[in-house]
Coordinates of C-alpha atoms in Angstrom, one line a residue:
M216 CA 18.1 21.4 15.7
F217 CA 14.4 21.3 14.9
K218 CA 13.8 25.0 15.5
E219 CA 12.8 25.7 11.9
I220 CA 10.0 23.1 12.3
Y221 CA 8.7 23.5 15.9
S222 CA 8.8 27.3 15.6
Q223 CA 6.0 27.1 13.0
C224 CA 3.7 25.1 15.3
L225 CA 0.8 27.1 16.7
K226 CA 0.2 24.6 19.6
C227 CA -3.5 24.4 18.8
K228 CA -5.6 23.5 21.8
N229 CA -7.9 21.4 19.6
A230 CA -5.1 20.2 17.4
R231 CA -6.3 18.9 14.0
C232 CA -3.0 17.1 13.5
A233 CA -3.4 15.0 16.7
N234 CA -7.2 14.5 16.1
N235 CA -6.5 13.0 12.7
C236 CA -3.7 10.7 13.9
P237 CA -5.0 7.2 14.3
V238 CA -3.1 6.8 17.5
K239 CA -3.8 10.3 18.7
T240 CA -0.2 11.4 19.1
P241 CA -0.2 14.5 21.3
I242 CA 1.7 16.5 18.8
P243 CA 1.5 20.0 20.3
E244 CA 2.7 18.5 23.7
I245 CA 5.6 16.7 22.0
I246 CA 6.7 19.8 20.1
S247 CA 6.5 21.9 23.4
L248 CA 8.8 19.3 25.1
V249 CA 11.3 19.4 22.2
E250 CA 11.2 23.2 22.1
A251 CA 12.0 23.2 25.8
G252 CA 14.9 20.9 25.3
D253 CA 13.3 17.9 27.1
I254 CA 14.0 15.4 24.3
D255 CA 13.9 12.4 26.7
A256 CA 10.4 13.2 27.9
A257 CA 9.2 13.7 24.4
A258 CA 10.7 10.4 23.2
L259 CA 9.2 8.5 26.1
K260 CA 5.8 10.0 25.5
L261 CA 6.0 9.1 21.8
F262 CA 7.0 5.5 22.6
L263 CA 4.4 4.9 25.2
N264 CA 1.7 6.3 23.0
N265 CA 2.9 4.4 19.9
P266 CA 5.7 1.9 20.4
L267 CA 6.2 1.9 16.6
S268 CA 6.6 5.7 16.3
A269 CA 10.0 5.2 14.8
V270 CA 8.3 3.2 12.0
C271 CA 5.2 5.2 11.6
S272 CA 7.1 8.5 11.3
V273 CA 8.7 7.0 8.2
V274 CA 6.0 5.0 6.5
C275 CA 2.8 6.8 7.5
P276 CA 0.7 8.5 4.8
H277 CA 1.4 11.9 6.5
E278 CA -0.6 13.7 3.9
N279 CA -3.7 12.0 5.1
N280 CA -3.0 12.2 8.8
C281 CA -1.0 14.9 10.8
Y282 CA 0.7 16.8 8.0
G283 CA -2.4 16.9 5.8
N284 CA -4.6 18.2 8.6
C285 CA -2.3 20.9 10.0
V286 CA -4.1 24.2 10.3
R287 CA -1.1 26.0 8.8
G288 CA -1.5 24.0 5.6
I289 CA -4.8 25.8 4.8
K290 CA -2.9 28.9 3.6
G291 CA 0.7 27.8 3.6
E292 CA 3.0 25.0 4.5
S293 CA 2.1 22.4 7.1
V294 CA 4.3 21.7 10.1
A295 CA 6.4 18.6 9.3
F296 CA 6.1 17.1 12.7
Y297 CA 7.0 13.6 11.4
K298 CA 10.6 14.8 10.8
I299 CA 11.0 15.5 14.5
E300 CA 9.3 12.2 15.3
Q301 CA 11.7 10.3 13.1
K302 CA 14.8 11.6 14.8
V303 CA 13.5 11.6 18.4
S304 CA 12.0 8.1 18.1
R305 CA 15.0 6.5 16.4
D306 CA 17.4 7.9 19.0
F307 CA 15.2 6.6 21.8
L308 CA 15.2 3.0 20.3
E309 CA 19.0 3.0 20.0
N310 CA 19.4 4.0 23.6
F311 CA 16.5 2.1 25.0
K312 CA 16.6 1.2 28.7
V313 CA 14.0 -1.0 30.3
P314 CA 11.9 1.0 32.9
P315 CA 11.0 -0.6 36.2
I316 CA 8.3 -3.2 35.6
E317 CA 6.1 -4.9 38.2
K318 CA 5.8 -8.5 36.9
N319 CA 2.4 -10.1 37.4
N320 CA 3.2 -13.7 36.1
H321 CA 0.3 -13.9 33.7
K322 CA 1.2 -15.5 30.4
V323 CA 0.0 -14.2 27.0
A324 CA 0.7 -15.7 23.6
I325 CA 1.0 -13.5 20.6
I326 CA 0.8 -15.0 17.1
G327 CA 2.3 -12.9 14.4
A328 CA 5.3 -10.7 14.7
G329 CA 4.2 -7.9 12.4
P330 CA 3.2 -4.3 13.5
A331 CA 0.3 -5.4 15.6
G332 CA 2.2 -8.3 17.3
I333 CA 5.2 -6.1 18.1
T334 CA 3.0 -3.4 19.5
A335 CA 1.1 -5.8 21.7
S336 CA 4.3 -7.5 22.9
I337 CA 5.8 -4.3 24.0
L338 CA 2.8 -2.9 25.7
L339 CA 1.9 -6.1 27.5
S340 CA 5.5 -6.5 28.6
L341 CA 5.5 -3.0 30.0
K342 CA 2.4 -4.0 32.0
G343 CA 4.2 -6.9 33.5
F344 CA 2.8 -9.8 31.5
R345 CA 5.0 -12.8 30.4
V346 CA 4.8 -12.7 26.6
T347 CA 5.6 -15.3 24.1
L348 CA 5.7 -14.0 20.5
M349 CA 5.4 -16.6 17.7
D350 CA 5.8 -16.2 14.0
A351 CA 6.0 -18.4 10.9
K352 CA 9.2 -16.5 9.8
E353 CA 12.7 -16.7 11.3
E354 CA 12.7 -13.0 12.3
I355 CA 10.3 -10.4 13.6
G356 CA 8.8 -7.7 11.5
G357 CA 6.1 -9.2 9.2
V358 CA 5.3 -6.7 6.5
L359 CA 7.9 -4.3 8.0
R360 CA 10.7 -6.7 7.1
Y361 CA 9.3 -8.8 4.3
G362 CA 6.9 -6.4 2.6
I363 CA 8.2 -2.8 2.8
P364 CA 11.4 -2.3 0.8
D365 CA 14.6 -1.2 2.5
F366 CA 14.6 2.0 0.5
R367 CA 11.4 3.0 2.3
L368 CA 12.0 1.5 5.7
P369 CA 15.6 0.6 6.7
K370 CA 15.7 -2.9 8.1
E371 CA 18.0 -1.8 11.0
I372 CA 15.0 -0.1 12.5
V373 CA 13.2 -3.5 12.6
D374 CA 16.3 -5.1 13.9
T375 CA 16.3 -2.7 16.8
Y376 CA 12.8 -3.8 17.8
Q377 CA 14.1 -7.3 18.1
I378 CA 16.7 -6.2 20.6
I379 CA 14.1 -4.2 22.5
L380 CA 11.7 -7.2 22.7
K381 CA 14.5 -9.3 24.1
K382 CA 15.4 -6.6 26.7
L383 CA 11.7 -6.6 27.8
G384 CA 11.8 -10.3 28.3
V385 CA 9.6 -11.3 25.4
V386 CA 10.3 -14.9 24.3
F387 CA 10.4 -15.1 20.5
K388 CA 9.5 -18.4 18.9
P389 CA 10.4 -18.4 15.2
N390 CA 9.4 -20.7 12.3
I391 CA 6.3 -21.9 14.0
F392 CA 3.1 -22.1 12.0
V393 CA 0.2 -22.1 14.5
G394 CA -2.7 -24.0 13.2
S395 CA -0.7 -27.0 12.0
T396 CA 2.0 -28.0 14.5
L397 CA 0.2 -26.2 17.3
V398 CA -3.4 -25.1 17.7
L399 CA -5.0 -22.4 19.9
D400 CA -6.4 -25.0 22.4
D401 CA -2.8 -26.3 23.0
M402 CA -1.8 -22.8 24.1
L403 CA -4.7 -22.4 26.5
H404 CA -4.0 -25.8 28.0
D405 CA -0.4 -24.7 28.5
G406 CA -1.3 -21.8 30.8
Y407 CA -1.6 -18.9 28.4
E408 CA -4.5 -16.8 29.8
A409 CA -5.0 -14.9 26.6
I410 CA -4.0 -15.3 23.0
F411 CA -3.6 -12.3 20.6
V412 CA -3.8 -13.2 16.9
A413 CA -2.0 -10.8 14.6
V414 CA -1.1 -12.9 11.6
G415 CA -1.8 -10.3 8.9
T416 CA -3.1 -11.0 5.4
A417 CA -0.4 -12.9 3.5
K418 CA -2.4 -14.4 0.7
P419 CA -2.3 -12.4 -2.5
N420 CA -5.6 -11.7 -4.3
R421 CA -5.8 -13.2 -7.8
L422 CA -7.1 -11.6 -11.0
G423 CA -8.8 -14.9 -11.9
L424 CA -7.7 -14.6 -15.5
L425 CA -6.1 -16.8 -18.1
G426 CA -2.3 -16.7 -17.9
E427 CA -2.0 -16.1 -14.1
T428 CA 0.0 -19.3 -13.5
L429 CA 2.6 -18.7 -16.3
G430 CA 6.2 -18.6 -15.3
N431 CA 6.6 -14.9 -16.0
V432 CA 3.7 -13.9 -13.7
H433 CA 4.4 -13.2 -10.0
F434 CA 2.5 -11.7 -7.0
A435 CA 3.9 -8.6 -5.5
I436 CA 3.7 -9.7 -1.9
D437 CA 5.8 -12.7 -2.7
Y438 CA 8.2 -10.8 -5.0
L439 CA 9.0 -8.2 -2.3
K440 CA 10.1 -10.9 0.2
C441 CA 13.2 -11.6 -1.9
P442 CA 13.4 -9.8 -5.2
S443 CA 16.9 -10.9 -5.9
S444 CA 15.7 -14.5 -6.4
Y445 CA 13.5 -13.5 -9.3
E446 CA 14.7 -13.2 -12.9
I447 CA 12.8 -10.4 -14.5
G448 CA 12.7 -9.3 -18.1
K449 CA 13.2 -5.9 -19.8
E450 CA 9.4 -5.1 -19.9
V451 CA 8.0 -5.3 -16.4
V452 CA 4.4 -4.5 -15.8
V453 CA 2.8 -4.2 -12.3
I454 CA -0.9 -4.5 -12.2
G455 CA -2.3 -2.4 -9.3
A456 CA -2.5 1.1 -8.0
G457 CA -1.7 0.9 -4.2
N458 CA 1.4 1.1 -2.1
V459 CA 2.3 -2.5 -2.7
A460 CA 2.2 -2.0 -6.4
L461 CA 4.4 1.1 -6.1
D462 CA 6.8 -0.8 -3.9
A463 CA 7.0 -3.7 -6.4
A464 CA 7.5 -1.3 -9.3
R465 CA 10.2 0.7 -7.5
M466 CA 12.0 -2.5 -6.5
A467 CA 11.9 -3.8 -10.0
T468 CA 13.6 -0.7 -11.3
R469 CA 16.6 -1.8 -9.1
Y470 CA 16.8 -5.2 -10.7
I471 CA 15.6 -4.7 -14.3
P472 CA 18.2 -5.3 -17.1
K473 CA 19.8 -2.2 -18.6
G474 CA 17.5 -0.5 -21.1
G475 CA 14.4 -2.1 -19.4
R476 CA 11.1 -0.4 -18.5
V477 CA 8.8 -0.7 -15.5
T478 CA 5.1 0.2 -16.0
I479 CA 2.2 0.4 -13.6
L480 CA -1.1 -0.6 -15.1
N481 CA -4.1 1.1 -13.4
N482 CA -7.7 0.4 -14.2
R483 CA -8.8 3.7 -12.6
R484 CA -8.1 7.4 -13.1
E485 CA -4.7 8.7 -12.0
M486 CA -6.4 10.7 -9.3
D487 CA -8.0 7.6 -7.9
M488 CA -4.8 5.7 -7.2
T489 CA -4.7 4.5 -3.6
G490 CA -1.0 4.7 -3.2
N491 CA 0.5 7.5 -1.1
I492 CA 1.1 10.7 -3.1
H493 CA 4.8 10.9 -2.2
E494 CA 5.3 7.3 -3.1
I495 CA 3.8 8.0 -6.5
E496 CA 6.2 10.9 -6.9
D497 CA 9.2 8.8 -5.9
A498 CA 8.1 6.1 -8.4
V499 CA 7.9 8.7 -11.2
N500 CA 11.4 10.1 -10.3
E501 CA 12.8 6.6 -10.4
G502 CA 11.5 6.1 -14.0
V503 CA 8.4 4.1 -13.4
Q504 CA 5.8 4.7 -16.1
F505 CA 2.0 4.7 -15.6
R506 CA -0.8 3.7 -17.9
H507 CA -4.3 4.5 -16.5
L508 CA -7.8 3.4 -17.4
L509 CA -6.8 0.0 -18.7
Q510 CA -8.4 -3.2 -17.4
T511 CA -6.5 -6.5 -17.7
V512 CA -8.5 -9.3 -19.3
K513 CA -5.7 -11.9 -20.2
I514 CA -2.0 -12.4 -19.6
S515 CA 0.4 -14.1 -22.0
E516 CA 4.2 -14.6 -22.0
E517 CA 4.7 -11.6 -24.2
Y518 CA 2.0 -9.1 -23.4
I519 CA -1.1 -8.3 -21.4
Q520 CA -4.4 -8.1 -23.1
C521 CA -6.4 -5.1 -21.8
V522 CA -9.5 -3.1 -22.7
E523 CA -10.0 0.6 -22.1
V524 CA -12.1 1.8 -19.2
E525 CA -14.3 4.8 -19.2
P526 CA -15.1 6.7 -16.0
I527 CA -18.8 7.7 -15.7
E528 CA -19.9 10.2 -13.1
N529 CA -23.3 9.6 -11.5
N530 CA -24.6 11.7 -8.6
G531 CA -21.1 12.6 -7.5
T532 CA -19.7 9.1 -7.7
I533 CA -17.5 7.6 -10.3
A534 CA -18.3 4.2 -12.0
Y535 CA -16.1 2.5 -14.5
E536 CA -17.3 0.9 -17.7
E537 CA -15.1 -1.5 -19.7
I538 CA -15.1 -0.8 -23.4
F539 CA -14.5 -4.3 -24.9
E540 CA -14.5 -3.0 -28.5
K541 CA -11.3 -1.0 -27.6
P542 CA -8.7 -3.7 -26.9
V543 CA -5.1 -2.7 -26.0
K544 CA -2.0 -4.9 -25.9
V545 CA 0.6 -3.9 -23.4
E546 CA 4.0 -5.5 -24.0
A547 CA 5.2 -7.4 -20.9
D548 CA 7.7 -10.2 -20.4
T549 CA 7.3 -10.0 -16.6
V550 CA 4.0 -9.4 -14.8
I551 CA 3.7 -8.6 -11.1
I552 CA 0.2 -8.6 -9.7
A553 CA -0.6 -6.3 -6.8
I554 CA -4.3 -6.1 -6.2
G555 CA -4.5 -6.6 -2.5
Q556 CA -4.2 -9.5 0.0
G557 CA -6.5 -11.7 2.0
P558 CA -6.3 -14.0 5.0
Q559 CA -4.1 -17.1 4.9
G560 CA -3.0 -19.6 7.5
A561 CA -4.5 -22.4 9.5
V562 CA -4.4 -20.4 12.7
I563 CA -7.7 -18.7 11.6
S564 CA -9.3 -22.0 10.4
D565 CA -10.5 -22.8 13.9
T566 CA -14.3 -23.2 13.5
T567 CA -14.9 -21.9 17.0
V568 CA -13.7 -18.4 16.1
E569 CA -16.3 -16.5 14.0
K570 CA -15.2 -14.9 10.8
T571 CA -16.5 -12.2 8.5
K572 CA -17.7 -12.8 4.9
R573 CA -14.2 -11.8 3.7
G574 CA -12.7 -14.6 5.8
L575 CA -11.2 -12.1 8.4
L576 CA -11.5 -12.6 12.1
D577 CA -14.7 -11.1 13.5
V578 CA -14.0 -9.1 16.6
D579 CA -15.8 -6.5 18.8
E580 CA -14.6 -2.8 19.0
N581 CA -11.9 -3.9 21.4
G582 CA -10.5 -6.9 19.5
M583 CA -12.2 -9.7 21.4
T584 CA -13.2 -12.7 19.2
S585 CA -16.2 -15.0 19.7
M586 CA -13.9 -17.4 21.5
S587 CA -13.2 -16.7 25.2
G588 CA -9.6 -15.5 25.7
I589 CA -8.8 -15.1 22.0
F590 CA -8.2 -11.5 20.8
A591 CA -7.1 -10.2 17.4
A592 CA -6.0 -7.0 15.6
G593 CA -4.2 -5.8 12.5
D594 CA -4.8 -6.8 8.9
I595 CA -6.4 -10.1 9.9
V596 CA -9.2 -8.0 11.4
S597 CA -9.4 -5.0 9.1
G598 CA -7.9 -6.2 5.9
P599 CA -4.7 -4.5 4.6
R600 CA -4.4 -1.1 6.2
T601 CA -1.6 1.2 7.4
V602 CA 0.9 0.4 10.1
V603 CA -0.4 3.1 12.4
E604 CA -4.0 1.8 12.1
A605 CA -2.7 -1.6 13.2
V606 CA -1.0 0.0 16.2
A607 CA -4.1 1.9 17.1
F608 CA -6.3 -1.1 17.2
S609 CA -3.7 -3.2 19.0
K610 CA -3.6 -0.7 21.8
K611 CA -7.4 -1.2 22.3
A612 CA -6.9 -5.0 22.3
V613 CA -4.1 -4.8 24.9
E614 CA -6.3 -2.9 27.3
Q615 CA -9.0 -5.5 26.8
I616 CA -6.6 -8.4 27.4
E617 CA -5.4 -6.8 30.6
Q618 CA -9.0 -6.3 31.8
Y619 CA -10.0 -9.8 30.7
I620 CA -7.2 -11.5 32.7
F621 CA -7.5 -9.5 35.8
N622 CA -11.3 -10.0 35.9
K623 CA -10.7 -13.8 35.8
H624 CA -8.7 -13.5 39.0
Q625 CA -11.0 -11.3 41.0

């Protein structure tokens, strides 16, 4: 059924697609297996390389990774491998059978059930470890469930992972905020030989402007958790230019009163927006409007006060200068702020674990923190990044956790 896709693949020996995939998915090998009709082998290889392949094939910025680096794309159309990956990986999840696993009876605690936490839970379970997965929410998923809208990532995919974790013997402990009720030392005393911290970055960044606490002003990361609980007006303005801003804007189009308008306010050039190209296209197709080169300086209950921004090129780099003598009012009865996130949660307040200047956990190249037995990966280490990047670093941390525990018992 994928002949029209795999027949275009050149099976490059030094595959640019695989080399530019953060988890180094062996794309030519997968395509060869699919072409030969060995779908089961292809699916297993995808899953073992990237347990979240069913997710990444949907939400990855393919234009920056595999698809955007396909050699065929230089003179024509790239090979859309991610379409094969979506189908093969989804079918694998729905028919998942636990392989033979040699249990080793070593206990590992994982804090945070987002992309990094799910990845580590699966990989450590497959290696025989006894895993307890803890999260402040009632269900697993983190940003996959509470941050990415259903129209981008169907929630049934996330639900399937909850079933798989249970099949693998992972114990899920919901509604537990580590750092208040429990602390890291409690876990070490209870026999966990390693702790993997993957709590993400759930604290929205503020503009620090007048009007930010008004009733009509919301933060995108909060809005996306339950948009139906918000009463938005007819003039919705989203401040930001990344994927979260795009998600919030597209979600708002589904709840805005008839005759309303959703606008994204960007303080950079259109070409400098950080959101995925196809997400921008989808937003345009859904009626979202864009206003570029406007910097917000004040928010009121009726409008946003802005000034124009002028891009200035200097030695190949672009700087932006605010032109205060050119004020602009943008009508807005609902404002959604989406300018990034930072670390939140008492779990990282432990003074024995070193942090970066940004307040993120400071780890080595394999995810080990300054505290013995404590590891970390995901956004709490890198800041907000893509799902596939969280998976890639989690894989490194899992290998380090395994080595750390076994070295203790030698």
